[in-house]
mmCIF file of C-alpha atoms and ligand atoms in Angstrom:
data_model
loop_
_atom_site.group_PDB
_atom_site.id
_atom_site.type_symbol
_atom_site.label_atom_id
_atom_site.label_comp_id
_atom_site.label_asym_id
_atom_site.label_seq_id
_atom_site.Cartn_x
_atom_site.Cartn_y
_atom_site.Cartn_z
ATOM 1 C CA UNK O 93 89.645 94.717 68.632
ATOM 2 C CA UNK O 94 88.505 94.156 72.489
ATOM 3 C CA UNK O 95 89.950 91.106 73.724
ATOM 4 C CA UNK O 96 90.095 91.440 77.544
ATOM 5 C CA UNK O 97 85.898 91.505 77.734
ATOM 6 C CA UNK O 98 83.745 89.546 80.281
ATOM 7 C CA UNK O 99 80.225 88.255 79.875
ATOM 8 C CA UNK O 100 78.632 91.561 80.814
ATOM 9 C CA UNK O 101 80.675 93.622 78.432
ATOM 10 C CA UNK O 102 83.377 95.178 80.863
ATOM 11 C CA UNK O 103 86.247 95.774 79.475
ATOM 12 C CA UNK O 104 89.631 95.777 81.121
ATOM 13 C CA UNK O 105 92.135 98.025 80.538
ATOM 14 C CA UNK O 106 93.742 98.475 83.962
ATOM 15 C CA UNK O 107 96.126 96.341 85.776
ATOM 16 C CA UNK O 108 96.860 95.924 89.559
ATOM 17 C CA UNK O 109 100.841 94.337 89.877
ATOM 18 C CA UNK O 110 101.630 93.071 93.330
ATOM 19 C CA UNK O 111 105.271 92.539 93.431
ATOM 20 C CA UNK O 112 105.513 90.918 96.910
ATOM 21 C CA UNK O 113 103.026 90.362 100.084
ATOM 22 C CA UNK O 114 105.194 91.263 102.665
ATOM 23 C CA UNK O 115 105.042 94.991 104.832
ATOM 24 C CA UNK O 116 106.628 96.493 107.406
ATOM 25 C CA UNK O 117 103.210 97.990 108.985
ATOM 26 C CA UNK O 118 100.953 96.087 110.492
ATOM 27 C CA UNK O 119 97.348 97.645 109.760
ATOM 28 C CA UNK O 120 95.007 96.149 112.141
ATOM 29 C CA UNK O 121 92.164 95.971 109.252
ATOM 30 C CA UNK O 122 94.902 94.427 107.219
ATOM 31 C CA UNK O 123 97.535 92.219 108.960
ATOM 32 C CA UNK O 124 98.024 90.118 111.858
ATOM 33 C CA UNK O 125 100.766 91.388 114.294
ATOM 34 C CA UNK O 126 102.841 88.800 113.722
ATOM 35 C CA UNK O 127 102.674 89.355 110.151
ATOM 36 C CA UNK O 128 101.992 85.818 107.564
ATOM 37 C CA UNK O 129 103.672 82.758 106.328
ATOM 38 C CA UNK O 130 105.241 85.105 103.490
ATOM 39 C CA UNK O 131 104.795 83.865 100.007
ATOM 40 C CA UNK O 132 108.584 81.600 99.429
ATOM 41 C CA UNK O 133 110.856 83.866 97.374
ATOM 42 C CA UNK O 134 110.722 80.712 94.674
ATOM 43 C CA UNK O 135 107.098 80.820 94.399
ATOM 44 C CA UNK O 136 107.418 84.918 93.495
ATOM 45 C CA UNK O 137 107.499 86.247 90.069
ATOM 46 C CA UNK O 138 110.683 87.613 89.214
ATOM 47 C CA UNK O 139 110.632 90.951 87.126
ATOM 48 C CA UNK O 140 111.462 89.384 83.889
ATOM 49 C CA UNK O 141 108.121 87.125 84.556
ATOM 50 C CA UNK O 142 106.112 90.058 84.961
ATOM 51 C CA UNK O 143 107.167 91.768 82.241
ATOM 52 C CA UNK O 144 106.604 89.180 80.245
ATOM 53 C CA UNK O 145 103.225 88.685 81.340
ATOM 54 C CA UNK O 146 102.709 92.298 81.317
ATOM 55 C CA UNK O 147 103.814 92.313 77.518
ATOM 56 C CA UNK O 148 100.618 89.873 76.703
ATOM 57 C CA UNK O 149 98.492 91.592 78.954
ATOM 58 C CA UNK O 150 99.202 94.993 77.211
ATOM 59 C CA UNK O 151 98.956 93.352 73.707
ATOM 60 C CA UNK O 152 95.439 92.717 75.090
ATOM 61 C CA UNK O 153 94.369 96.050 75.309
ATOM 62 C CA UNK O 154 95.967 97.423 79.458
ATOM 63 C CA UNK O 155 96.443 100.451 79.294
ATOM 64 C CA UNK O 156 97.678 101.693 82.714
ATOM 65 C CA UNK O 157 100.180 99.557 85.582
ATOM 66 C CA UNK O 158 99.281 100.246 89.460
ATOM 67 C CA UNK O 159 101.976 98.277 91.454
ATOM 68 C CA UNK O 160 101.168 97.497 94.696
ATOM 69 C CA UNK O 161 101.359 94.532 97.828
ATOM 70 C CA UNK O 162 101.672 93.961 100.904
ATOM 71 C CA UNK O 163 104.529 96.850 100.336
ATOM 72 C CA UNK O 164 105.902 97.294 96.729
ATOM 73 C CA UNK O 165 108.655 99.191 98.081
ATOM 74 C CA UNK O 166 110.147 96.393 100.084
ATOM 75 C CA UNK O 167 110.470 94.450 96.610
ATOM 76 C CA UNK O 168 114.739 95.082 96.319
ATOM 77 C CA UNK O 169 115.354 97.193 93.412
ATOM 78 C CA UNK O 170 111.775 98.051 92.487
ATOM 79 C CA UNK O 171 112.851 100.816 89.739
ATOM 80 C CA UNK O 172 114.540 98.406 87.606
ATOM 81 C CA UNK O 173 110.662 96.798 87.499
ATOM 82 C CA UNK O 174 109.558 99.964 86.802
ATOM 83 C CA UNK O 175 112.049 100.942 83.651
ATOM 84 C CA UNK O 176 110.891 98.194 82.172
ATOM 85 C CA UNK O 177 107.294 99.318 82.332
ATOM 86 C CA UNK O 178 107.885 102.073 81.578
ATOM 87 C CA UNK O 179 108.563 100.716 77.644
ATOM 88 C CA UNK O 180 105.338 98.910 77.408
ATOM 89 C CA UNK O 181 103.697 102.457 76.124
ATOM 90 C CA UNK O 182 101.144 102.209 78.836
ATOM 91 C CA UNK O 183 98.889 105.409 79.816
ATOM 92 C CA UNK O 184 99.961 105.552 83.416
ATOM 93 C CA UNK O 185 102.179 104.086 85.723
ATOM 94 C CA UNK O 186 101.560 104.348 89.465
ATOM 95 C CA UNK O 187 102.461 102.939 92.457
ATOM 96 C CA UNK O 188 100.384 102.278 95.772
ATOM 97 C CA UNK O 189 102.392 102.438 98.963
ATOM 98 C CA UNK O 190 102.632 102.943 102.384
ATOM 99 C CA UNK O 191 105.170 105.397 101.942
ATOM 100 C CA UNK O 192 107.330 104.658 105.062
ATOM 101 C CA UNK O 193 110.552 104.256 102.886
ATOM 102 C CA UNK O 194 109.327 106.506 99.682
ATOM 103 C CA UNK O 195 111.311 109.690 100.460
ATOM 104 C CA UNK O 196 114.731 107.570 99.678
ATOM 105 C CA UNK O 197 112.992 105.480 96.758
ATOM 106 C CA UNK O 198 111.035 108.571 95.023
ATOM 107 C CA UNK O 199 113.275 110.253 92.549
ATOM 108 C CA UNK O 200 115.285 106.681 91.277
ATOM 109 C CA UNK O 201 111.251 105.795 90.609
ATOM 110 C CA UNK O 202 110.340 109.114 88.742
ATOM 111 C CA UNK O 203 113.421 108.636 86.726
ATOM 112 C CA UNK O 204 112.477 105.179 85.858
ATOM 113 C CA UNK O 205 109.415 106.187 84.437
ATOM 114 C CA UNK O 206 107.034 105.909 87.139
ATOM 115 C CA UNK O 207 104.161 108.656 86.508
ATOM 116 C CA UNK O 208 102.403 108.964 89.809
ATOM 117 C CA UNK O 209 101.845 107.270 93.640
ATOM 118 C CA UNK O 210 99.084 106.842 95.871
ATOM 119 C CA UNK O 211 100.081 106.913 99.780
ATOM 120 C CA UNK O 212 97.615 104.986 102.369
ATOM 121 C CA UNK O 213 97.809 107.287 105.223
ATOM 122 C CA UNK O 214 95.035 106.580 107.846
ATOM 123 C CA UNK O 215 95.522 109.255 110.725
ATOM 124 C CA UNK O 216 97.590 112.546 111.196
ATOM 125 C CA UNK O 217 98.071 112.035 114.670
ATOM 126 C CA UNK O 218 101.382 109.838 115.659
ATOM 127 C CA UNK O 219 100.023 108.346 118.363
ATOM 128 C CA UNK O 220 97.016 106.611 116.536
ATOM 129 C CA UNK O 221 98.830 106.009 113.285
ATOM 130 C CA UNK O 222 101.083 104.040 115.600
ATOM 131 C CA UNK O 223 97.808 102.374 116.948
ATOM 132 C CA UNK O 224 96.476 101.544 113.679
ATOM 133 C CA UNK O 225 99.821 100.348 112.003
ATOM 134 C CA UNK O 226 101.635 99.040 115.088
ATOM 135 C CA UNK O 227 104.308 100.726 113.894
ATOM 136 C CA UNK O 228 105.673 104.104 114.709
ATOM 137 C CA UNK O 229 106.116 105.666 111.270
ATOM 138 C CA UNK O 230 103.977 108.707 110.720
ATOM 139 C CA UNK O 231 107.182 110.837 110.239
ATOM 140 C CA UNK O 232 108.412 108.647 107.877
ATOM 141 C CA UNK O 233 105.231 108.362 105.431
ATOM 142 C CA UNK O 234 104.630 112.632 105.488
ATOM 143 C CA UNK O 235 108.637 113.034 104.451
ATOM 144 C CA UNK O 236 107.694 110.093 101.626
ATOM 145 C CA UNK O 237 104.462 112.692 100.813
ATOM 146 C CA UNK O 238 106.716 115.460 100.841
ATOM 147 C CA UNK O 239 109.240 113.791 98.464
ATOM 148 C CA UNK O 240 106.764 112.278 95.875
ATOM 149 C CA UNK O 241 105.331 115.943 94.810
ATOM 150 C CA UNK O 242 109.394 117.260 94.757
ATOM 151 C CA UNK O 243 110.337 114.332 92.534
ATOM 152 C CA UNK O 244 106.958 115.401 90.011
ATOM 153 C CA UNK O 245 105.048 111.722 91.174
ATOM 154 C CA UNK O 246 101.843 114.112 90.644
ATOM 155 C CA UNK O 247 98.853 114.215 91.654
ATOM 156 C CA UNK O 248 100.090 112.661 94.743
ATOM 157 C CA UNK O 249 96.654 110.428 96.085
ATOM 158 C CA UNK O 250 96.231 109.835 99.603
ATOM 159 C CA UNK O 251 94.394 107.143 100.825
ATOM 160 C CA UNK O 252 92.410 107.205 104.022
ATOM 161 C CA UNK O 253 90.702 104.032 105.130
ATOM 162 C CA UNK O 254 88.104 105.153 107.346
ATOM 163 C CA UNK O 255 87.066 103.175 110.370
ATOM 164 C CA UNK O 256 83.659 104.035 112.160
ATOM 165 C CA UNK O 257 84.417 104.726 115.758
ATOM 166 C CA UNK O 258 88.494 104.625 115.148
ATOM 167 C CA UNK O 259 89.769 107.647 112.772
ATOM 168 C CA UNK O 260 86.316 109.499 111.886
ATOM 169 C CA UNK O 261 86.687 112.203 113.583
ATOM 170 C CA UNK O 262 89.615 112.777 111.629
ATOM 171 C CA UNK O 263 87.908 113.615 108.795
ATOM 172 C CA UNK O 264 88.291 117.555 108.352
ATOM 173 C CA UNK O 265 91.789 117.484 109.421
ATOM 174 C CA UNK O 266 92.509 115.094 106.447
ATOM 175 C CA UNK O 267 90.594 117.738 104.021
ATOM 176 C CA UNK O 268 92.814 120.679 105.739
ATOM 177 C CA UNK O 269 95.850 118.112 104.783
ATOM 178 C CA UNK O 270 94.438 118.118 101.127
ATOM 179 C CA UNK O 271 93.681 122.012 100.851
ATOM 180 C CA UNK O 272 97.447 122.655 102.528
ATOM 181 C CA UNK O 273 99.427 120.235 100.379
ATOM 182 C CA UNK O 274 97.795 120.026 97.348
ATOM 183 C CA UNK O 275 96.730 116.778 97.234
ATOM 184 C CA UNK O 276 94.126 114.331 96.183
ATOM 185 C CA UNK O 277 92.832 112.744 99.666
ATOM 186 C CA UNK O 278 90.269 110.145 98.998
ATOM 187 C CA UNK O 279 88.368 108.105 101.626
ATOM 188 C CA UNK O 280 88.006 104.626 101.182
ATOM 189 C CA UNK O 281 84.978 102.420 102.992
ATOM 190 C CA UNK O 282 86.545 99.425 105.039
ATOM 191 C CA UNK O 283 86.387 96.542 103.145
ATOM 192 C CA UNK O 284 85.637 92.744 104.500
ATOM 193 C CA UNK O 285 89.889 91.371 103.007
ATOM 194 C CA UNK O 286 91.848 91.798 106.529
ATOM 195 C CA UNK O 287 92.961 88.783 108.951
ATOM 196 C CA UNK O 288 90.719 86.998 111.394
ATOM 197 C CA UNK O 289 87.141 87.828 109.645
ATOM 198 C CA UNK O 290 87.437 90.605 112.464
ATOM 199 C CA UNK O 291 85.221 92.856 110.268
ATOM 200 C CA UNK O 292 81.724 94.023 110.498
ATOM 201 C CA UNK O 293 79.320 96.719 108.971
ATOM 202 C CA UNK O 294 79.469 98.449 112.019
ATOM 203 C CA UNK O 295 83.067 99.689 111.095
ATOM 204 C CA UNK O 296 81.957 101.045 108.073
ATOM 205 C CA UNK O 297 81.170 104.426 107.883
ATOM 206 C CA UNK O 298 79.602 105.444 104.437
ATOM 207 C CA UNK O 299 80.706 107.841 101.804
ATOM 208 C CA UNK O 300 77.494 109.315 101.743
ATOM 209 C CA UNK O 301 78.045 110.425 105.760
ATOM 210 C CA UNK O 302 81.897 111.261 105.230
ATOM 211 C CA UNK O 303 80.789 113.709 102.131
ATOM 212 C CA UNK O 304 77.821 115.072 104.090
ATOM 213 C CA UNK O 305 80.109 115.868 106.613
ATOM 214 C CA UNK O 306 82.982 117.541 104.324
ATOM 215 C CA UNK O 307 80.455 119.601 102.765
ATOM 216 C CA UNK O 308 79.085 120.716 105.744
ATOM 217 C CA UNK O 309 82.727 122.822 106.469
ATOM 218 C CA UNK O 310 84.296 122.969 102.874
ATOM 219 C CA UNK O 311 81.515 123.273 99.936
ATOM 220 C CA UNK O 312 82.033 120.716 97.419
ATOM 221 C CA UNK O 313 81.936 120.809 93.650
ATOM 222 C CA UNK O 314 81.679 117.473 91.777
ATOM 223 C CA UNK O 315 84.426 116.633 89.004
ATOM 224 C CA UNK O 316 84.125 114.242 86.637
ATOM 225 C CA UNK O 317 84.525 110.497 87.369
ATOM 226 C CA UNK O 318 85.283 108.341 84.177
ATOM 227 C CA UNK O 319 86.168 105.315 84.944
ATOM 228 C CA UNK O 320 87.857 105.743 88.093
ATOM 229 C CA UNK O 321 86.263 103.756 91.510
ATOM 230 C CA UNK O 322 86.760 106.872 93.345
ATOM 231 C CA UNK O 323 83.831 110.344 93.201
ATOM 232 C CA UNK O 324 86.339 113.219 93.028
ATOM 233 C CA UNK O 325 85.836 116.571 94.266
ATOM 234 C CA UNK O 326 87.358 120.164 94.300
ATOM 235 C CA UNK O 327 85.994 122.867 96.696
ATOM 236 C CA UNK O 328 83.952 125.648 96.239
ATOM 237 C CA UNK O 329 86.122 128.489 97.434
ATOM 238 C CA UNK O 330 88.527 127.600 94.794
ATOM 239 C CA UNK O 331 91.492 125.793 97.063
ATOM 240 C CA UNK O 332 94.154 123.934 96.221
ATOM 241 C CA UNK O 333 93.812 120.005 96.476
ATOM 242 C CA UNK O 334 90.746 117.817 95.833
ATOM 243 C CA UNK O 335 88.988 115.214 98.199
ATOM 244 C CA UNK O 336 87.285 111.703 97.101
ATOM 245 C CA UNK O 337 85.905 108.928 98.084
ATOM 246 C CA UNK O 338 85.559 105.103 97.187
ATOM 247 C CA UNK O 339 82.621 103.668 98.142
ATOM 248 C CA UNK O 340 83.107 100.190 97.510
ATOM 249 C CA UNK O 341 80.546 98.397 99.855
ATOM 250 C CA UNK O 342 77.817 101.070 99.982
ATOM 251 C CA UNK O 343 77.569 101.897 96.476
ATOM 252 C CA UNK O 344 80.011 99.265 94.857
ATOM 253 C CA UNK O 345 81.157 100.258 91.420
ATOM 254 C CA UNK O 346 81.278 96.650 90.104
ATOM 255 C CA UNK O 347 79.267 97.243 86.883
ATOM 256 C CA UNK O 348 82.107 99.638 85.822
ATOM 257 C CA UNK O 349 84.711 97.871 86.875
ATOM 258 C CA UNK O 350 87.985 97.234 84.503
ATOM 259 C CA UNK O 351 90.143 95.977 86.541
ATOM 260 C CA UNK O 352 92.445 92.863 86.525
ATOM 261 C CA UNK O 353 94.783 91.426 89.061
ATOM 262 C CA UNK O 354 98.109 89.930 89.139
ATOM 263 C CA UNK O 355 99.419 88.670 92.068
ATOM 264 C CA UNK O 356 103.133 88.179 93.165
ATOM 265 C CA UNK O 357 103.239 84.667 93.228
ATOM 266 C CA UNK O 358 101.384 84.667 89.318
ATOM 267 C CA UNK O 359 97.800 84.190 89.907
ATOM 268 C CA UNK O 360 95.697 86.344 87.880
ATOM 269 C CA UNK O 361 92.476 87.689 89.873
ATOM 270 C CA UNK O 362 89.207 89.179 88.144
ATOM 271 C CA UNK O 363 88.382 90.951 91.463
ATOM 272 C CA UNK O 364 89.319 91.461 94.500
ATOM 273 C CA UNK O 365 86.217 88.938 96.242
ATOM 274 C CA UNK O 366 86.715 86.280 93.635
ATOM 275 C CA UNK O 367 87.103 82.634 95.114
ATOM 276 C CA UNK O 368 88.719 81.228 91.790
ATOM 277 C CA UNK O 369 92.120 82.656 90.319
ATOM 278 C CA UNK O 370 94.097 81.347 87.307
ATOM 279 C CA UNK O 371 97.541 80.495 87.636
ATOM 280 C CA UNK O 372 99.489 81.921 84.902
ATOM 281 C CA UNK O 373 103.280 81.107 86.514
ATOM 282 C CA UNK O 374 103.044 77.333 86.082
ATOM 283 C CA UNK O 375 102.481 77.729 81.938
ATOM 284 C CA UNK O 376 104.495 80.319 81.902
ATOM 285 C CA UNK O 377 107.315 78.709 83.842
ATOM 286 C CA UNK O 378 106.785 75.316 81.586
ATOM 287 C CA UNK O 379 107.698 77.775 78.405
ATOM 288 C CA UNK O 380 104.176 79.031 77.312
ATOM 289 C CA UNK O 381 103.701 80.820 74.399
ATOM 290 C CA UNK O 382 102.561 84.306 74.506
ATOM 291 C CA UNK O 383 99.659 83.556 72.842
ATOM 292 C CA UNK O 384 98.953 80.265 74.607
ATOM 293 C CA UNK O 385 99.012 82.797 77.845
ATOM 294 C CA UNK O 386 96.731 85.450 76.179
ATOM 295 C CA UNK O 387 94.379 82.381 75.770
ATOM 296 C CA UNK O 388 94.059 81.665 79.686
ATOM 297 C CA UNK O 389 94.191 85.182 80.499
ATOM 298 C CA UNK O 390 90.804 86.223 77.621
ATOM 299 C CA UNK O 391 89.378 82.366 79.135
ATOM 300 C CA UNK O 392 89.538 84.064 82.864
ATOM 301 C CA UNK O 393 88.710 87.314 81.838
ATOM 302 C CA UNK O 394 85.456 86.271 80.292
ATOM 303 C CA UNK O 395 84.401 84.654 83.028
ATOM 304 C CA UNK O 396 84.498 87.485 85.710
ATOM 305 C CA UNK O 397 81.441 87.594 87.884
ATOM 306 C CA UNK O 398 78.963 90.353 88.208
ATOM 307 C CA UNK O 399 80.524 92.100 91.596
ATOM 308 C CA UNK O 400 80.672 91.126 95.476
ATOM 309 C CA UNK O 401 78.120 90.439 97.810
ATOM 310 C CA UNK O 402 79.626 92.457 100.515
ATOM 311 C CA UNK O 403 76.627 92.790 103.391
ATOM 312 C CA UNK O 404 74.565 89.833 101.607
ATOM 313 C CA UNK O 405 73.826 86.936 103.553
ATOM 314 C CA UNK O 406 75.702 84.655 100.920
ATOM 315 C CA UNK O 407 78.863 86.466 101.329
ATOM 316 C CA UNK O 408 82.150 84.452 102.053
ATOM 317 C CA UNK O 409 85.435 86.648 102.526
ATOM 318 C CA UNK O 410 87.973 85.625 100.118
ATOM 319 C CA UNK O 411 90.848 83.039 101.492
ATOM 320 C CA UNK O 412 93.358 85.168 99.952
ATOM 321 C CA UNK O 413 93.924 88.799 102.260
ATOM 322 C CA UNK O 414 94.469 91.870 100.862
ATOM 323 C CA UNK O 415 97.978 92.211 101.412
ATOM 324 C CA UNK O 416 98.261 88.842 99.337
ATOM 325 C CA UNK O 417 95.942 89.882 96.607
ATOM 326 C CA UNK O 418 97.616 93.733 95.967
ATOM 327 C CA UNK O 419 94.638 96.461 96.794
HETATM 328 N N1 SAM J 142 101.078 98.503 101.445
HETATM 329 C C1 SAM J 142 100.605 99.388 100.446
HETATM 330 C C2 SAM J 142 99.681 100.428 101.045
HETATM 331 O O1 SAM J 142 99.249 100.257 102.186
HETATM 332 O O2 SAM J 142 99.409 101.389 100.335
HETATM 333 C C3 SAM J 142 99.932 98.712 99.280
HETATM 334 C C4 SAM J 142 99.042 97.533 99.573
HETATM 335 S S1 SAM J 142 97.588 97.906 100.540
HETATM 336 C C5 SAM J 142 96.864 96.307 100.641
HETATM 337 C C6 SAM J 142 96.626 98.804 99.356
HETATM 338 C C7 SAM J 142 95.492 99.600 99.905
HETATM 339 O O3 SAM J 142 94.524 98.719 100.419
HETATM 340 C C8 SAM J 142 95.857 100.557 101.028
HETATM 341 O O4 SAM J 142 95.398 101.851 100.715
HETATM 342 C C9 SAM J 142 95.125 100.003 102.211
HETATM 343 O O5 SAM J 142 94.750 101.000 103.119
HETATM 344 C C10 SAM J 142 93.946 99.343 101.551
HETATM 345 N N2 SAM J 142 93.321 98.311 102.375
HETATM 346 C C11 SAM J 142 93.904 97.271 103.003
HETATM 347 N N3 SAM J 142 92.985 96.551 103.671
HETATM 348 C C12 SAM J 142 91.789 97.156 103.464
HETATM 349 C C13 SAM J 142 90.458 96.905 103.885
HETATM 350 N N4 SAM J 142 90.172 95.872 104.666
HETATM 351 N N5 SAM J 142 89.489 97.744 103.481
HETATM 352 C C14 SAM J 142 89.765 98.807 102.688
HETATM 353 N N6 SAM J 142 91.005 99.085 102.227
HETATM 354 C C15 SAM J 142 91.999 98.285 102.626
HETATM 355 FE FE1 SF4 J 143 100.880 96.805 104.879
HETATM 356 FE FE2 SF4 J 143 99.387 98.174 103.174
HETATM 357 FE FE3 SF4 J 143 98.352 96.104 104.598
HETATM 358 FE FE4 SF4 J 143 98.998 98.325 105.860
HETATM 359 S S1 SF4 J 143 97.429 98.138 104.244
HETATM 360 S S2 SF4 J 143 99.534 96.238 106.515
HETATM 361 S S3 SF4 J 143 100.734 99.037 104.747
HETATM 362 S S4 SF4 J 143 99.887 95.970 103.029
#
C-alpha cells in the first residue's frame, strides 16, 4: 500500500533529518557571519523524538535517512542517533556534512550503521575556501574525505556549490579531485535559501555550461539516474571516480521528487521552497499516537505543491534558510 502520496502521484520514500541548525562555517551563500538566533536546545528534537517519528515515517513506506543541518556533526553524540537508525531496516543511511570534524567522527559512525556521507566542499584552494566559509578549514574537511573512504562510508559524494564569477574556474580541478580519489563530485546550481535575499540568477552558472565544459577535457558517459536529483557521469577513458550535477533551478527535478523533510525543531517540510510546514513536535510532545501522527504526516504529504518557482516573477524565498531547513 502507498501511503506517503501527494496529489500528483509522487511518492515519498526518502527522508532528509536535520538534527540541529547550528555550523561552525560560515558559507557566504548560506549564513550570516555572525551566525543566527540558534534554534533553543528545548525547542530541538531529542533522538528518542526522532526515532520515534522516524518509526511512523518508515511504517509509511521511507526507505532511506540523509541526516543533515546546519552541521549534523556538531549534534553531541550523533552515532548513538545513528544506531538507532540503523534498526529501522531502511535502504540507506547517509549523512551530509561539512566534514571539518569527520576524520575523528567517521569510524564510531560506520560502526553505528551509517552506510555512506556526502561532503560540501566548494574550492580546493585554502585561501578561497577560507573566503567562501570564513573559516580556515580546508585541511580539516580533505583529512574528513580521506577518513570517510578508510572507514568504508562509500561512495564518498562531494558536493560543489558552484558560484558564477566565484569558484568556476575551479571546475576541472574538482574533476581531477574526482578521477584522483575516487569519488563522486557533483555540482550543485546555487539555490535562492541563504541569508539577506543576497542571491541572484547572475550567480548561477548552469549545469548545462559546467557539463559542456567537463566534457570538453574529460569525455563523459551518462549513467543511469533513477530517482536521484543529481545526472551522474563516469568518463570515457575508463577513470576512477564519477562527476554529477544537480540542476535544481535550470532544469528542476520537482516532478520526480520524493522527498520529505524533518527539521530539528519537528516541523515536517514537503520541499525545500514550501511556505507552510506541519508541526509534528507539539502532538507528539502532548502523547500522540503513532497513528494519530501518520495521519498529519499522509494530511501534509498529500498536499505537497507541484515544485518552486525559482526565476518566476511570483517567487518568494522561503522564511526558513537552508541551514534551518537541512539541504
Ligand atoms: N553543513 C552541512 C554541509 O554543508 O554539508 C549540511 C547542511 S548544508 C545546508 C547542505 C548542503 O546544502 C550543502 O552541500 C550546501 O553546500 C548546500 N547549500 C547551502 N546553501 C545552498 C544554496 N543557497 N544553494 C545551493 N546549495 C546550498
Ligand atoms: Fe554550514 Fe553547511 Fe551552511 Fe556551510 S552550507 S554554513 S557548512 S550549514
Amino acid at each position: 500500500m502507498t501511503l506517503l502520496i501527494d496529489r500528483y502521484g509522487r511518492v515519498a520514500r526518502d527522508l532528509r533529518i536535520s538534527v540541529t541548525d547550528r555550523c561552525d562555517l560560515r558559507c557566504t551563500y548560506c549564513m550570516p557571519e555572525d551566525g543566527l538566533d540558534w534554534i533553543a536546545p528545548d525547542q530541538q528534537l531529542s533522538f528518542e523524538e526522532i526515532l520515534k517519528l522516524s518509526q511512523v515515517l518508515v511504517d509509511l513506506g521511507i526507505r532511506s535517512v540523509r541526516l543533515t543541518g546546519g552541521e549534523p556533526l556538531m549534534r553531541p553524540h550523533l552515532d548513538q542517533l545513528v544506531a538507532g537508525l540503523s534498526q529501522l531496516g531502511l535502504e540507506d543511511l547517509s549523512l551530509t556534512t561539512n566534514g571539518t570534524t569527520l576524520a575523528r567522527h567517521a569510524k564510531s559512525l560506520a560502526t553505528a550503521g551509517l552506510d555512506r556521507v556526502n561532503i560540501s566542499l566548494d574550492s580546493l584552494n585554502a585561501h578561497r575556501f577560507a573566503e567562501m566559509t570564513r573559516r580556515d578549514a580546508l585541511c580539516k574537511v580533505l583529512e574528513g574525505i580521506t577518513a570517510a573512504q578508510e572507514a568504508g562510508l562509500t561512495p564518498v559524494k562531494v558536493n560543489c556549490v558552484m558560484i558564477a564569477g566565484t569558484n568556476e574556474d575551479e571546475i576541472l580541478a574538482f574533476v581531477q579531485f574526482a578521477r584522483r580519489t575516487d569519488c563522486d563530485v557533483r555540482f550543485i546550481e546555487n539555490m535562492p535559501l541563504g541569508a539577506g535575499n543576497t542571491w541572484n540568477s547572475q550567480k548561477v552558472l548552469s549545469s548545462a555550461e559546467i557539463l559542456r565544459r567537463i566534457d570538453a577535457a574529460y569525455p563523459l558517459v551518462g549513467m543511469s539516474r533513477g530517482s536521484e536529483p543529481a545526472a551522474s557521469y563516469s568518463f570515457v577513458d575508463g577513470s576512477p571516480g564519477r562527476v554529477g550535477v544537480i540542476s535544481s533551478v535550470t532544469e528542476p527535478f520537482c516532478e520526480q521528487c520524493d522527498r520529505l523533510r524533518l527539521t530539528s525543531d519537528g516541523f515536517l517540510r514537503t520541499c525545500l521552497f514550501a511556505h507552510t510546514e506541519t508541526d509534528l513536535r507539539t502532538p507528539l510532545r502532548a502523547g500522540a499516537s503513532p497513528e494519530e501522527l501518520a495521519e498529519l504526516i499522509c494530511s501534509a504529504v498529500a498536499l505537497k505543491g507541484p515544485g518552486h518557482a525559482i526565476g518566476q516573477p511570483e517567487f518568494e524565498q522561503p522564511v526558513r534558510l537552508m541551514s534551518r531547513i537541512g539541504g
